[in-house]
Short mmCIF file of C-alpha atoms and ligand atoms in Angstrom, two decimals:
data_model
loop_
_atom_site.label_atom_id
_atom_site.label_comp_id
_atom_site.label_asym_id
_atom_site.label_seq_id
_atom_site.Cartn_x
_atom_site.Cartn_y
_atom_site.Cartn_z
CA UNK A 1 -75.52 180.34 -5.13
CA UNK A 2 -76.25 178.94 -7.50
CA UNK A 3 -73.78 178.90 -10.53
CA UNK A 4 -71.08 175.86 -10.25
CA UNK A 5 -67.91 175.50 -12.23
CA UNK A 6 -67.76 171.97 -13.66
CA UNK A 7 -64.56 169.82 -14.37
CA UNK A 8 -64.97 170.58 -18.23
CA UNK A 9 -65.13 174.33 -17.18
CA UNK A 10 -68.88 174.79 -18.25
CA UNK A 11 -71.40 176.17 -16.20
CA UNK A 12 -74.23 174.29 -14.23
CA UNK A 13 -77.36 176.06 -12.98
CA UNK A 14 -78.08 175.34 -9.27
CA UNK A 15 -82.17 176.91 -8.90
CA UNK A 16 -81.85 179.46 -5.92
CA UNK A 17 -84.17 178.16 -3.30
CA UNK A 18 -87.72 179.46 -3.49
CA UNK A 19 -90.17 181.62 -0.98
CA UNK A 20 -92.12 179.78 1.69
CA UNK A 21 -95.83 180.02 0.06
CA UNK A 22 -97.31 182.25 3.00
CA UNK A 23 -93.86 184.17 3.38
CA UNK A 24 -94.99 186.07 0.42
CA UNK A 25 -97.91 188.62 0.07
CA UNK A 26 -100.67 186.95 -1.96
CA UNK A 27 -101.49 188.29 -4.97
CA UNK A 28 -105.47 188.82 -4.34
CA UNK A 29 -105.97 190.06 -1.13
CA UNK A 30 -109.20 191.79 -0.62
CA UNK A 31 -108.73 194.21 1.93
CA UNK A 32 -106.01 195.63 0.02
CA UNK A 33 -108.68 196.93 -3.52
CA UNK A 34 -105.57 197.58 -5.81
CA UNK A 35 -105.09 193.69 -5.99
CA UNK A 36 -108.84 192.96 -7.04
CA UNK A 37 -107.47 194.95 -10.52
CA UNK A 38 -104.05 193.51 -10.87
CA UNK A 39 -104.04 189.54 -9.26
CA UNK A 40 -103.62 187.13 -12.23
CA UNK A 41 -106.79 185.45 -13.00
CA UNK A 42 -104.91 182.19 -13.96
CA UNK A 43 -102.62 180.12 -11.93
CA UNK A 44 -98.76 180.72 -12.17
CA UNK A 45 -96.61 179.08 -14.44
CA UNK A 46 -93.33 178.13 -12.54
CA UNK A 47 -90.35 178.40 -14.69
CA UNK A 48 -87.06 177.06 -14.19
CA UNK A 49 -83.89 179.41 -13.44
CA UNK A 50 -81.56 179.74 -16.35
CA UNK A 51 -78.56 181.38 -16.89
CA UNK A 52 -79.79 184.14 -17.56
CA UNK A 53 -81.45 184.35 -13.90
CA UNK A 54 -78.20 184.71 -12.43
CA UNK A 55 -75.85 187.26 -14.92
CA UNK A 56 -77.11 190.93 -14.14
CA UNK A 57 -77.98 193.18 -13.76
CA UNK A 58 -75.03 194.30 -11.90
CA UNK A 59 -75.29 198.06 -10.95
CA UNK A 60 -71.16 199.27 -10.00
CA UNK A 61 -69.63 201.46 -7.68
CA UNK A 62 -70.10 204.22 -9.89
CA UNK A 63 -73.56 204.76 -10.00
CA UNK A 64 -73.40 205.57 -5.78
CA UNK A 65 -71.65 208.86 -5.08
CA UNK A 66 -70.28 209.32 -1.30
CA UNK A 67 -72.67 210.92 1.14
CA UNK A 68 -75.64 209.46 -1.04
CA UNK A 69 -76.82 207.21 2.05
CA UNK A 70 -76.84 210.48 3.99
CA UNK A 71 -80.91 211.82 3.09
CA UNK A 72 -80.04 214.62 5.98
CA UNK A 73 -77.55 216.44 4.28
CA UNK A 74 -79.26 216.61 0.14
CA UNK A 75 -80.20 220.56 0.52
CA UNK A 76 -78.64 223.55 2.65
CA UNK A 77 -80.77 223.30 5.20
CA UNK A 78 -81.34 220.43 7.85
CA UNK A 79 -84.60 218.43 6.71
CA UNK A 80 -87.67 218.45 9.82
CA UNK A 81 -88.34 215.14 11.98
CA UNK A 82 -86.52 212.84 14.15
CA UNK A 83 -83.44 211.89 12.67
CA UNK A 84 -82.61 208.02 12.41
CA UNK A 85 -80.21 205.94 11.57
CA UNK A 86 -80.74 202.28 9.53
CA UNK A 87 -78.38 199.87 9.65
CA UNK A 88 -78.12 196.18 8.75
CA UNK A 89 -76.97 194.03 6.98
CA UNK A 90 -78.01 191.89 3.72
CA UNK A 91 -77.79 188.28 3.24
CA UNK A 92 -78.23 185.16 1.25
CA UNK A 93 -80.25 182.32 1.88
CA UNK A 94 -77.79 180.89 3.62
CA UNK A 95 -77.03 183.78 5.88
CA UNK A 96 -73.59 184.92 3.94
CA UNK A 97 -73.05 188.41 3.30
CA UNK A 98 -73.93 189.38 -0.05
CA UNK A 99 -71.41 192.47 -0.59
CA UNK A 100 -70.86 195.38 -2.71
CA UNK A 101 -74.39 195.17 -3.83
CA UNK A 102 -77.00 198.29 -4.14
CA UNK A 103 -79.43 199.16 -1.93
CA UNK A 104 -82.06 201.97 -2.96
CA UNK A 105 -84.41 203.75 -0.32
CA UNK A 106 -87.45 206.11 -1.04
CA UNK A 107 -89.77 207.75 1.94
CA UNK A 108 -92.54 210.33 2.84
CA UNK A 109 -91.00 213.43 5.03
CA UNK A 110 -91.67 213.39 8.74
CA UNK A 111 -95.62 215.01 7.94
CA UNK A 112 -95.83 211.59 5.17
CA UNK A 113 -95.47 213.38 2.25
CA UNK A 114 -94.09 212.29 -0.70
CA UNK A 115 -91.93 214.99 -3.03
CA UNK A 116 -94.09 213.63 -6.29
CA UNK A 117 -96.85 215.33 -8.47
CA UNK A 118 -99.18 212.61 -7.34
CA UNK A 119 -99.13 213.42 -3.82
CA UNK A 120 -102.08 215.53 -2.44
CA UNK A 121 -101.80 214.75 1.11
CA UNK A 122 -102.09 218.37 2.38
CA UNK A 123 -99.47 217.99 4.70
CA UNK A 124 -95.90 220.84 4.13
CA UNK A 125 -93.70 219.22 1.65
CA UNK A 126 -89.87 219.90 3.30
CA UNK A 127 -87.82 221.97 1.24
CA UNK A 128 -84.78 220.07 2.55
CA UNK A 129 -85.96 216.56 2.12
CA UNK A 130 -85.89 214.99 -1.19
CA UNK A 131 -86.45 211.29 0.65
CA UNK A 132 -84.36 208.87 -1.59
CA UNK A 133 -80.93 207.57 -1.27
CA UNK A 134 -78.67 204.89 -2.40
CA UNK A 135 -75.55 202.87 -0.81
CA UNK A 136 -73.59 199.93 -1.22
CA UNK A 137 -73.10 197.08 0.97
CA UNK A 138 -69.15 196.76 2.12
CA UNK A 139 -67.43 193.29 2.19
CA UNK A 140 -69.45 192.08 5.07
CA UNK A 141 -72.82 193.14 3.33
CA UNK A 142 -73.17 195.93 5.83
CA UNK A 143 -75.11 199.05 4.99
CA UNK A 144 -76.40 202.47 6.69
CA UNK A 145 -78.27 205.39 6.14
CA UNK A 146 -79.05 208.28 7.49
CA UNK A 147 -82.23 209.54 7.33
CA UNK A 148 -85.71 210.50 9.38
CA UNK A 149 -88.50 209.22 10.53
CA UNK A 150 -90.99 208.80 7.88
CA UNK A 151 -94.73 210.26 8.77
CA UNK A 152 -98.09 208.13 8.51
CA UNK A 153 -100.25 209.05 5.65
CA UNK A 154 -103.56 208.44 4.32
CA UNK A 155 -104.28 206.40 0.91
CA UNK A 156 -107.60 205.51 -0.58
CA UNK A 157 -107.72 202.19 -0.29
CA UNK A 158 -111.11 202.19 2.43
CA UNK A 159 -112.55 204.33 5.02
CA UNK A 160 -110.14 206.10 6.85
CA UNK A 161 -107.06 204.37 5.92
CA UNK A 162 -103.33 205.57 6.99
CA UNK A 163 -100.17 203.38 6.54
CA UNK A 164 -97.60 202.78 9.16
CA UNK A 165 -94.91 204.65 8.52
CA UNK A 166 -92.49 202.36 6.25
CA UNK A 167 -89.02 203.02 4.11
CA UNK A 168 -89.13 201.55 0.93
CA UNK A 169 -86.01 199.37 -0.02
CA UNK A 170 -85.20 197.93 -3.22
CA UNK A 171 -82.31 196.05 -3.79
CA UNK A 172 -80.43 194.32 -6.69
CA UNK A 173 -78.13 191.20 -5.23
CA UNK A 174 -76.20 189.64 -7.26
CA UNK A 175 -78.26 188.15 -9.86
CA UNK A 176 -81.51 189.05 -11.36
CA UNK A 177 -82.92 186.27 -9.43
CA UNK A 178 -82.64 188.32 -5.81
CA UNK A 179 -84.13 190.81 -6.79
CA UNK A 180 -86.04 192.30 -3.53
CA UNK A 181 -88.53 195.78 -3.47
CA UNK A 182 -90.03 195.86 0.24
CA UNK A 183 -90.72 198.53 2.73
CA UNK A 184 -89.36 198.57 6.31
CA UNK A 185 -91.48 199.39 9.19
CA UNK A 186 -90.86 200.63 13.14
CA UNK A 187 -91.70 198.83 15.49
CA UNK A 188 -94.62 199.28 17.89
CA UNK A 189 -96.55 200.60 14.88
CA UNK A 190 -100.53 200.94 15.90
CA UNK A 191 -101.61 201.11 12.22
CA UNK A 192 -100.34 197.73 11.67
CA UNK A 193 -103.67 195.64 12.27
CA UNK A 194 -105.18 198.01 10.14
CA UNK A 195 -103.02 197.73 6.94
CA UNK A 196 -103.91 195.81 4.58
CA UNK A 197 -100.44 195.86 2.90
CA UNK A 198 -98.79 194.24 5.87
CA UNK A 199 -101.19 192.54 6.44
CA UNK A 200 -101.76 190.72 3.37
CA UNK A 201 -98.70 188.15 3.94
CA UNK A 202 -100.36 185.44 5.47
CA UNK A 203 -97.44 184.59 7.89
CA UNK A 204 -96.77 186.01 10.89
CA UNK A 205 -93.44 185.19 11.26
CA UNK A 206 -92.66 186.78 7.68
CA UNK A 207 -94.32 190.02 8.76
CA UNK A 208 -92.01 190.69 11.73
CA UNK A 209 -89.28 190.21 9.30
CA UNK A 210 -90.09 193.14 7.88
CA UNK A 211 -90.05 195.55 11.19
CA UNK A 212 -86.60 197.08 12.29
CA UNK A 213 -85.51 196.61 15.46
CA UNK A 214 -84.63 199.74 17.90
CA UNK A 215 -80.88 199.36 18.54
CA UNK A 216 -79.29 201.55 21.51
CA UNK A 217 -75.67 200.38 19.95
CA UNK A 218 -76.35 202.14 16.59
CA UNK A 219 -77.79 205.38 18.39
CA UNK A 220 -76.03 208.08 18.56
CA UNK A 221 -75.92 210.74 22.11
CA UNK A 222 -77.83 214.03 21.14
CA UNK A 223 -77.91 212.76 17.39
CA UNK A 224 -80.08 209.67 16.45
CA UNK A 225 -81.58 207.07 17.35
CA UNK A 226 -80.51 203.75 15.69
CA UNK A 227 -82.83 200.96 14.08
CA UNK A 228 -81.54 197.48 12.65
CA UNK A 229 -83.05 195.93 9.63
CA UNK A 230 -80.93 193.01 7.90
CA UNK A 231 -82.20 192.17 4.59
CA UNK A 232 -82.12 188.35 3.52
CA UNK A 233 -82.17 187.80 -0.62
CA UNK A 234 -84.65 184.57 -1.52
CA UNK A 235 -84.87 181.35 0.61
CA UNK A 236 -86.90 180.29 3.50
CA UNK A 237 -85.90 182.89 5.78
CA UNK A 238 -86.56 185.62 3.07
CA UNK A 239 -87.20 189.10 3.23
CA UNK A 240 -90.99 189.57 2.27
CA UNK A 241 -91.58 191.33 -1.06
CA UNK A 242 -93.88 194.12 -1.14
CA UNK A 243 -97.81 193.53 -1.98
FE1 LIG B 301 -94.97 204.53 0.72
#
């Protein structure tokens, strides 16, 4: 981290550590046809953390009501699919807990369809599944929700195309500068060769870091079945932004 108290009391800037190149999705990749459209034509300009990299914004405890993390129990009814855990935790580039930060999730419903006017995927929306939640990390940077298992669903991008089924994630940190939107796979996926959104960061390595891990610890008998996913903010070992 990245902000130092000095003997005079002032301030010094430390630069968080940057993203491994091919950690990172690239910016024009063709398979995936949105990025033909939005890529930068010219090459990046790489500016210097300031201050004002690392003060907010800070979302508090009071945006996060209890039972938020809990998508299973938003209506009167129990929502349709396989009900799941997530667990993890989230960390800094050098693998402390970053705590009391918040951590945003959005999904399709077990069919893969999205509660918004822009979904026409003609599978049954879930009157009991609204598919976004919200927690806070505790002291140890440990989170959960409660959930189910996102369906596959078909986009335009080419010929027959589906996703894997994926959680998006977006999370503040501590400083503007760890700032992290992703999504969060299962493992075993078969639509993963075929994705051009996972597929378009170039490192292997950086793409597994981005699958959850089945976890018999976290499952609960007759309930749930658990799934690990920690969460690392910037730095080598970083958490792979979304394309
Ligand atoms: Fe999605």
């Amino acid at each position: 981290m990245e902000k130092q108290e000095t003997r005079d009391g002032t301030s010094k800037v430390r630069a968080y550590r940057r993203h491994a190149p091919e950690s990172q999705p690239s910016s024009l990749y063709e398979p995936y046809r949105a990025t033909l459209r939005r890529a930068p034509l010219k090459p990046l300009v790489v500016l210097p953390h300031t201050l004002s990299e690392i003060t907010g914004p800070v979302f508090g405890r009071e945006t996060v009501s209890e039972g938020d993390h809990d998508l299973t129990r938003q209506h009167t009814g129990e929502p349709l699919g396989e009900r799941i855990i997530v667990s993890g935790r989230l960390l800094d580039d050098h693998g402390r807990p970053v705590p009391h930060t918040l951590i945003e999730i959005w999904q399709a419903n077990a069919g893969g369809r999205y509660r918004h006017d822009r979904d026409n995927h003609p599978a049954p929306l879930d009157p009991n599944f609204s598919g976004a939640g919200r927690t806070l990390t505790d002291k140890n940077g440990a989170y959960q929700f409660v959930t189910i298992k996102p369906g596959a669903y078909p986009w335009q991008n080419h010929e027959n195309s589906w996703r894997p089924a994926h959680i998006h994630f977006s999370i503040f940190g501590p400083a503007f500068a760890t700032r992290l939107v992703t999504q969060m796979y299962f493992p075993g996926d078969p639509l993963f060769a075929f994705d051009p959104i996972f597929q378009s960061i170039p490192d292997e390595k950086a793409r597994q870091r981005l699958i959850a891990r089945f976890d018999l610890q976290t499952t609960k008998p007759e309930w749930a079945l658990g799934y690990q996913f920690d969460i690392v903010l910037r730095g080598r070992e970083a958490t792979p932004f979304e394309a």
